CSV table of C-alpha atoms and ligand atoms in Angstrom, one decimal:
chain,number,residue,atom,x,y,z
A,1,MET,CA,26.7,46.9,24.6
A,2,THR,CA,27.1,47.0,28.1
A,3,ALA,CA,30.6,47.5,29.6
A,4,GLY,CA,31.0,43.5,31.1
A,5,SER,CA,29.8,41.8,27.7
A,6,ALA,CA,32.2,39.3,25.7
A,7,GLN,CA,35.5,41.2,25.1
A,8,LYS,CA,36.5,42.3,21.5
A,9,THR,CA,39.0,41.4,19.4
A,10,VAL,CA,41.4,44.0,18.7
A,11,SER,CA,40.5,45.4,15.1
A,12,PRO,CA,43.4,47.4,13.1
A,13,VAL,CA,44.0,50.7,14.5
A,14,PRO,CA,43.1,53.5,12.0
A,15,HIS,CA,46.3,55.5,10.6
A,16,LYS,CA,44.3,58.8,10.4
A,17,ARG,CA,44.3,60.8,13.7
A,18,GLU,CA,40.7,62.0,13.3
A,19,ASP,CA,39.9,58.3,12.6
A,20,LEU,CA,41.5,57.0,15.6
A,21,ILE,CA,39.9,59.8,18.1
A,22,LYS,CA,36.7,59.3,16.3
A,23,SER,CA,37.2,55.3,16.9
A,24,ILE,CA,37.8,55.9,20.7
A,25,LEU,CA,35.5,58.5,21.2
A,26,ASP,CA,32.0,55.7,19.4
A,27,LEU,CA,34.0,53.0,21.6
A,28,LYS,CA,33.8,55.0,24.7
A,29,LYS,CA,29.9,55.6,24.3
A,30,GLU,CA,29.5,52.7,23.3
A,31,ARG,CA,31.3,51.2,26.8
A,32,ASN,CA,29.8,53.9,28.8
A,33,ALA,CA,33.5,54.5,29.8
A,34,ILE,CA,35.0,58.0,31.1
A,35,ILE,CA,38.6,59.4,30.3
A,36,LEU,CA,40.1,60.3,33.1
A,37,ALA,CA,43.5,62.4,32.3
A,38,HIS,CA,46.5,63.0,34.0
A,39,PHE,CA,48.2,66.7,33.3
A,40,TYR,CA,51.1,64.6,32.8
A,41,GLN,CA,49.9,62.5,29.6
A,42,ASP,CA,50.6,64.0,25.8
A,43,ASP,CA,49.2,66.6,24.7
A,44,GLU,CA,46.8,64.7,22.6
A,45,ILE,CA,45.1,62.3,25.2
A,46,GLN,CA,44.2,65.4,27.2
A,47,GLU,CA,42.3,66.7,24.4
A,48,ILE,CA,40.4,64.1,24.0
A,49,ALA,CA,39.4,63.2,27.8
A,50,ASP,CA,36.4,64.0,29.7
A,51,PHE,CA,38.4,65.0,32.4
A,52,ILE,CA,41.7,66.4,33.8
A,53,GLY,CA,43.3,67.2,37.1
A,54,ASP,CA,46.2,67.0,39.3
A,55,SER,CA,45.8,63.6,41.9
A,56,LEU,CA,43.3,64.6,44.9
A,57,GLU,CA,40.7,65.7,41.7
A,58,LEU,CA,41.2,62.4,39.9
A,59,SER,CA,39.9,60.7,43.4
A,60,ARG,CA,37.3,62.8,44.0
A,61,LYS,CA,36.2,62.4,40.0
A,62,ALA,CA,37.0,58.7,40.1
A,63,ALA,CA,34.6,58.8,43.5
A,64,SER,CA,31.7,60.2,41.5
A,65,THR,CA,31.6,59.2,38.3
A,66,THR,CA,28.7,57.8,36.6
A,67,ALA,CA,30.2,55.8,34.4
A,68,ASP,CA,30.7,51.8,34.2
A,69,VAL,CA,34.2,52.1,32.6
A,70,ILE,CA,37.1,54.1,33.3
A,71,VAL,CA,40.1,54.8,31.5
A,72,PHE,CA,42.9,55.9,33.7
A,73,CYS,CA,45.2,58.2,31.4
A,74,GLY,CA,48.3,58.4,34.1
A,75,VAL,CA,50.0,56.2,36.2
A,76,HIS,CA,49.2,53.1,37.6
A,77,PHE,CA,48.9,54.1,41.8
A,78,MET,CA,46.3,56.4,40.2
A,79,ALA,CA,44.0,54.3,38.1
A,80,GLU,CA,44.9,51.5,41.2
A,81,THR,CA,43.0,54.6,44.1
A,82,ALA,CA,40.3,54.9,41.1
A,83,LYS,CA,39.5,51.0,41.5
A,84,ILE,CA,39.6,51.1,45.5
A,85,LEU,CA,37.0,53.7,45.3
A,86,ASN,CA,34.7,51.7,42.5
A,87,PRO,CA,35.7,48.1,43.0
A,88,LYS,CA,32.0,47.2,41.1
A,89,LYS,CA,34.2,49.3,38.3
A,90,ILE,CA,36.1,48.1,35.0
A,91,VAL,CA,39.2,50.1,35.3
A,92,LEU,CA,42.0,50.2,32.3
A,93,ILE,CA,44.8,52.1,32.1
A,94,PRO,CA,46.4,51.9,28.6
A,95,ASP,CA,49.5,50.6,29.4
A,96,HIS,CA,49.4,48.5,32.8
A,97,ASP,CA,53.2,49.6,33.4
A,98,ALA,CA,53.2,53.1,33.9
A,99,GLY,CA,54.4,52.8,37.3
A,100,CYS,CA,56.0,55.6,39.7
A,101,SER,CA,59.2,55.9,41.2
A,102,LEU,CA,58.0,56.7,44.4
A,103,ALA,CA,55.6,53.5,44.2
A,104,ASP,CA,58.6,51.4,43.2
A,105,GLU,CA,61.0,52.7,45.4
A,106,CYS,CA,58.6,52.0,48.7
A,107,PRO,CA,57.9,48.0,48.8
A,108,ALA,CA,55.1,46.8,51.2
A,109,ASP,CA,57.7,44.2,52.5
A,110,LYS,CA,60.1,46.7,53.4
A,111,PHE,CA,57.6,49.7,54.9
A,112,LYS,CA,56.5,46.6,56.7
A,113,SER,CA,59.6,46.6,58.2
A,114,PHE,CA,60.1,50.2,58.7
A,115,LEU,CA,57.2,50.6,60.1
A,116,ASN,CA,57.2,48.1,62.9
A,117,LYS,CA,60.7,50.2,63.8
A,118,TYR,CA,58.1,53.2,64.9
A,119,PRO,CA,55.2,51.9,67.4
A,120,ASN,CA,52.6,54.2,67.5
A,121,HIS,CA,53.0,56.7,64.5
A,122,PHE,CA,50.5,58.1,62.6
A,123,VAL,CA,51.1,56.8,59.0
A,124,VAL,CA,50.6,59.2,56.3
A,125,SER,CA,51.6,58.6,52.9
A,126,TYR,CA,51.7,60.4,49.4
A,127,ILE,CA,49.3,59.1,47.4
A,128,ASN,CA,52.5,58.2,44.5
A,129,CYS,CA,52.7,54.4,46.9
A,130,THR,CA,51.0,51.3,46.0
A,131,ALA,CA,47.5,49.6,47.2
A,132,GLU,CA,49.5,47.0,49.7
A,133,VAL,CA,51.6,50.6,51.3
A,134,LYS,CA,48.2,52.3,51.0
A,135,ALA,CA,46.3,49.3,53.0
A,136,GLN,CA,48.9,50.5,55.4
A,137,SER,CA,48.8,54.2,56.2
A,138,ASP,CA,46.2,55.9,58.2
A,139,LEU,CA,46.3,58.7,56.1
A,140,ILE,CA,46.4,59.7,52.2
A,141,CYS,CA,47.8,62.9,50.8
A,142,THR,CA,48.7,64.9,47.3
A,143,SER,CA,50.8,67.2,46.6
A,144,SER,CA,48.2,69.8,47.0
A,145,ASN,CA,46.8,69.0,50.6
A,146,ALA,CA,50.0,67.7,52.3
A,147,VAL,CA,50.3,70.8,54.6
A,148,LYS,CA,46.8,71.2,55.3
A,149,LEU,CA,46.2,67.7,56.5
A,150,ILE,CA,49.6,67.4,58.5
A,151,ALA,CA,48.8,70.7,60.5
A,152,LYS,CA,45.8,69.4,61.3
A,153,ILE,CA,47.1,66.0,62.4
A,154,PRO,CA,47.1,66.3,66.8
A,155,LYS,CA,50.2,68.2,67.8
A,156,GLU,CA,51.3,65.2,70.2
A,157,LYS,CA,51.3,62.3,67.5
A,158,GLU,CA,54.4,61.3,66.2
A,159,ILE,CA,54.3,61.0,61.9
A,160,ILE,CA,55.6,58.9,59.7
A,161,PHE,CA,55.9,60.3,56.5
A,162,ALA,CA,55.8,57.7,53.3
A,163,PRO,CA,57.7,58.0,49.9
A,164,ASP,CA,59.0,60.8,49.0
A,165,ARG,CA,61.5,62.7,50.6
A,166,ASN,CA,61.5,66.6,49.0
A,167,LEU,CA,57.8,66.3,49.9
A,168,ALA,CA,58.2,65.8,53.4
A,169,ARG,CA,60.7,68.2,53.9
A,170,TRP,CA,59.0,70.9,51.8
A,171,VAL,CA,55.7,70.3,54.6
A,172,GLN,CA,58.2,69.6,57.5
A,173,GLU,CA,59.2,73.5,56.8
A,174,GLN,CA,55.3,74.5,55.6
A,175,THR,CA,54.1,72.9,59.3
A,176,GLY,CA,57.1,72.6,60.9
A,177,ARG,CA,56.2,69.6,62.4
A,178,LYS,CA,59.2,66.8,62.8
A,179,LEU,CA,58.2,64.2,60.0
A,180,THR,CA,59.9,60.1,60.3
A,181,ILE,CA,60.8,60.0,56.1
A,182,TRP,CA,60.8,57.4,53.9
A,183,ASP,CA,63.9,57.7,51.8
A,184,GLY,CA,62.4,58.1,47.8
A,185,SER,CA,62.1,60.3,45.3
A,186,CYS,CA,60.5,61.3,41.9
A,187,ILE,CA,63.0,60.2,39.0
A,188,VAL,CA,61.4,63.1,37.0
A,189,HIS,CA,61.7,65.7,39.5
A,190,GLU,CA,65.3,65.0,40.5
A,191,THR,CA,66.8,65.8,37.5
A,192,PHE,CA,65.8,69.4,37.2
A,193,SER,CA,69.5,72.1,36.9
A,194,GLU,CA,70.1,74.4,39.2
A,195,GLU,CA,72.4,75.8,37.2
A,196,ALA,CA,70.3,75.9,34.3
A,197,LEU,CA,67.1,77.4,36.8
A,198,LEU,CA,69.6,80.3,37.8
A,199,LYS,CA,70.9,80.9,34.1
A,200,LEU,CA,66.9,81.2,32.8
A,201,LYS,CA,66.2,83.4,35.7
A,202,LEU,CA,68.9,86.0,35.3
A,203,LYS,CA,68.0,85.9,31.2
A,204,TYR,CA,63.8,86.5,32.3
A,205,PRO,CA,64.5,88.2,35.9
A,206,ASP,CA,60.6,88.9,35.3
A,207,ALA,CA,59.4,85.3,35.6
A,208,LYS,CA,57.8,84.0,38.2
A,209,VAL,CA,59.4,80.4,39.0
A,210,ILE,CA,57.1,78.1,40.1
A,211,ALA,CA,57.5,73.9,41.2
A,212,HIS,CA,56.4,70.9,42.4
A,213,PRO,CA,56.9,70.2,45.8
A,214,GLU,CA,58.7,66.7,44.7
A,215,CYS,CA,61.9,69.0,43.0
A,216,LEU,CA,64.8,69.0,45.6
A,217,PRO,CA,65.3,71.6,48.2
A,218,ASN,CA,68.2,73.3,46.7
A,219,LEU,CA,65.7,74.3,43.4
A,220,LEU,CA,62.3,75.0,45.5
A,221,ASP,CA,64.4,77.6,47.7
A,222,HIS,CA,64.4,79.3,44.2
A,223,SER,CA,60.8,79.4,43.6
A,224,ASP,CA,57.8,81.7,43.5
A,225,PHE,CA,55.2,79.3,44.6
A,226,ILE,CA,54.9,75.9,45.7
A,227,GLY,CA,51.9,73.4,44.4
A,228,SER,CA,50.6,70.8,43.2
A,229,THR,CA,50.4,70.3,38.9
A,230,SER,CA,46.6,72.1,39.7
A,231,GLN,CA,47.6,74.6,42.0
A,232,LEU,CA,50.6,75.7,39.1
A,233,LEU,CA,48.2,75.7,36.9
A,234,ASN,CA,46.0,77.8,38.6
A,235,PHE,CA,48.6,80.1,39.4
A,236,SER,CA,50.1,81.1,36.5
A,237,SER,CA,46.3,82.0,35.5
A,238,GLN,CA,45.0,83.7,38.3
A,239,THR,CA,47.8,86.0,38.9
A,240,GLU,CA,48.8,89.2,36.5
A,241,PHE,CA,52.5,87.8,36.0
A,242,GLU,CA,53.1,86.7,32.7
A,243,ARG,CA,55.9,85.0,32.4
A,244,PHE,CA,56.9,81.6,33.9
A,245,ILE,CA,59.6,79.3,34.9
A,246,ILE,CA,58.3,75.6,35.3
A,247,LEU,CA,60.1,73.1,36.7
A,248,THR,CA,57.5,70.5,36.6
A,249,GLU,CA,56.6,67.8,34.5
A,250,PRO,CA,56.4,69.8,31.0
A,251,GLY,CA,53.1,67.7,29.5
A,252,ILE,CA,51.4,70.7,32.4
A,253,LEU,CA,52.3,73.5,29.4
A,254,HIS,CA,49.5,71.9,27.6
A,255,GLN,CA,46.4,73.4,29.5
A,256,MET,CA,48.8,76.5,30.3
A,257,LYS,CA,49.5,77.7,27.1
A,258,ILE,CA,45.6,77.0,26.6
A,259,ARG,CA,44.1,78.9,29.3
A,260,ASN,CA,47.0,81.7,28.9
A,261,PRO,CA,47.5,81.9,25.0
A,262,ALA,CA,49.1,85.4,25.6
A,263,LYS,CA,51.5,84.5,28.2
A,264,GLU,CA,55.2,82.8,28.4
A,265,PHE,CA,55.8,79.3,30.2
A,266,ILE,CA,59.4,78.0,30.0
A,267,GLU,CA,60.6,74.5,30.4
A,268,VAL,CA,64.1,74.2,32.9
A,269,PRO,CA,66.4,71.1,31.3
A,270,GLY,CA,67.9,68.7,33.5
A,271,ILE,CA,70.9,68.0,35.1
A,272,ASP,CA,73.3,66.9,31.7
A,273,GLY,CA,70.8,69.6,29.7
A,274,CYS,CA,68.6,65.8,28.8
A,275,SER,CA,65.3,66.1,28.5
A,276,CYS,CA,64.1,63.8,30.8
A,277,ASN,CA,62.1,66.2,32.5
A,278,ALA,CA,59.1,64.0,30.9
A,279,CYS,CA,57.8,61.0,33.0
A,280,PRO,CA,59.2,58.2,31.2
A,281,TYR,CA,55.6,56.5,32.7
A,282,MET,CA,53.0,58.4,32.4
A,283,ARG,CA,54.3,59.0,28.5
A,284,LEU,CA,53.8,55.3,28.3
A,285,ASN,CA,50.2,55.8,27.4
A,286,THR,CA,48.8,56.7,23.8
A,287,LEU,CA,46.0,57.3,21.9
A,288,GLU,CA,46.7,54.2,20.0
A,289,LYS,CA,46.9,52.2,23.2
A,290,LEU,CA,43.9,53.5,24.4
A,291,LEU,CA,41.9,52.3,21.6
A,292,ARG,CA,43.0,49.0,22.8
A,293,CYS,CA,42.5,48.8,25.9
A,294,LEU,CA,38.4,49.9,24.7
A,295,HIS,CA,38.2,47.2,22.6
A,296,SER,CA,39.7,44.3,25.0
A,297,MET,CA,38.8,46.0,27.9
A,298,SER,CA,42.2,45.3,29.1
A,299,PRO,CA,44.6,46.2,30.5
A,300,ARG,CA,42.5,46.2,34.0
A,301,VAL,CA,43.2,47.6,37.4
A,302,GLU,CA,42.7,44.3,40.1
A,303,ILE,CA,43.2,44.8,44.1
A,304,LYS,CA,43.1,41.5,46.7
A,305,GLU,CA,39.7,42.8,48.5
A,306,ALA,CA,41.1,42.5,51.4
A,307,THR,CA,43.8,45.3,50.9
A,308,ARG,CA,41.3,47.4,49.4
A,309,LEU,CA,39.5,47.8,52.1
A,310,LYS,CA,42.4,48.4,54.2
A,311,ALA,CA,43.2,50.7,51.4
A,312,LEU,CA,40.1,52.6,51.5
A,313,GLU,CA,40.6,53.7,54.6
A,314,PRO,CA,42.8,56.1,54.8
A,315,ILE,CA,41.8,57.2,51.2
A,316,LYS,CA,38.1,58.4,52.6
A,317,LEU,CA,39.9,60.1,55.9
A,318,MET,CA,42.1,62.3,53.4
A,319,LEU,CA,38.7,63.1,51.3
A,320,GLU,CA,36.9,64.2,54.4
A,321,MET,CA,39.8,65.5,56.1
A,322,SER,CA,40.6,67.7,52.8
A,323,ASP,CA,36.8,69.0,52.1
B,1,LIG,P1,49.7,66.2,41.1
B,1,LIG,O1,49.2,65.5,42.1
B,1,LIG,O2,50.4,67.3,41.7
B,1,LIG,O3,49.1,66.1,39.9
B,1,LIG,O4,51.3,65.1,41.1
B,1,LIG,C1,50.7,63.7,40.6
B,1,LIG,C2,52.7,63.2,40.6
B,1,LIG,O5,52.8,62.3,39.9
B,1,LIG,C3,53.9,64.8,40.2
B,1,LIG,O6,54.7,63.9,40.1
B,2,LIG,FE1,55.9,59.0,39.6
B,2,LIG,FE2,57.7,61.5,39.1
B,2,LIG,FE3,56.6,60.1,37.3
B,2,LIG,FE4,55.1,61.7,38.6
B,2,LIG,S1,56.6,62.1,37.4
B,2,LIG,S2,54.8,60.0,38.1
B,2,LIG,S3,56.0,61.0,40.8
B,2,LIG,S4,57.7,58.7,37.9
């Protein structure tokens, strides 16, 4: 059967985990599909994925895959980026509601009015935004290449940076470039408690604090290393340190523990002690929904062609500039 053939009716989801996993793998093969997953997915989704990565690595993988179908176990802007790069492929996302607070806080019409106030600015958007916002941007960046890319923009250019104010402030600090910043944030990375972090640092003075740049500046100030999810994973694997306090979504701990079974990884709780450091959008995807989407070949990610073509340019530029 080929990827585009008639949709199957949804068969019952097996109760046993091993049967569920076998059904997904069989159907994946039948559809000639690839499963891409972000590090914030549940462990069992990471286990079944063909490729796990940060936003930049996932974009690169989406750009190079020969599969007919991309099942994107991540959030909507990531699946949308895969579709922008692969208009002819079917891109599925197990739960269509897997959004992102950063993308939600930057609606395309308001962004357009914002840009009108700053004519002649070079517009850099963090990949965590909608296709419509990408289509209004000159360059896309991710947390792994934002500093490098901003540093490459000619000094005389004035720059708009959207939609994450925390990443923007950190990039500003690292590059010395003044940025005009859109006021958005990640609801997950802004929940970490500084008080809890300081208590953990006192308890484990040898631990290295490693943080995602979406965290608030007061948390980043206490960090020994700041980077994208993959960069945090690499730092924890490639350095000699044995204990780490992690300031990002705890999904990343799964790969950290697999790659470093003898090392210790400590989560930081949210401000009121809650476990709201888990991304509520990422965690909407489940194995059951993954099977259903491969059966029904939906939900699919679709983008208007005019928007896609405009959004493709700044993504292509990012991929070229970050080589
Ligand atoms: P990374 O690109 O670092 O994986 O970040 C994606 C993201 O959504 C972080 O919240
Ligand atoms: Fe968006 Fe934050 Fe979730 Fe990342 S962790 S997908 S930035 S809401």
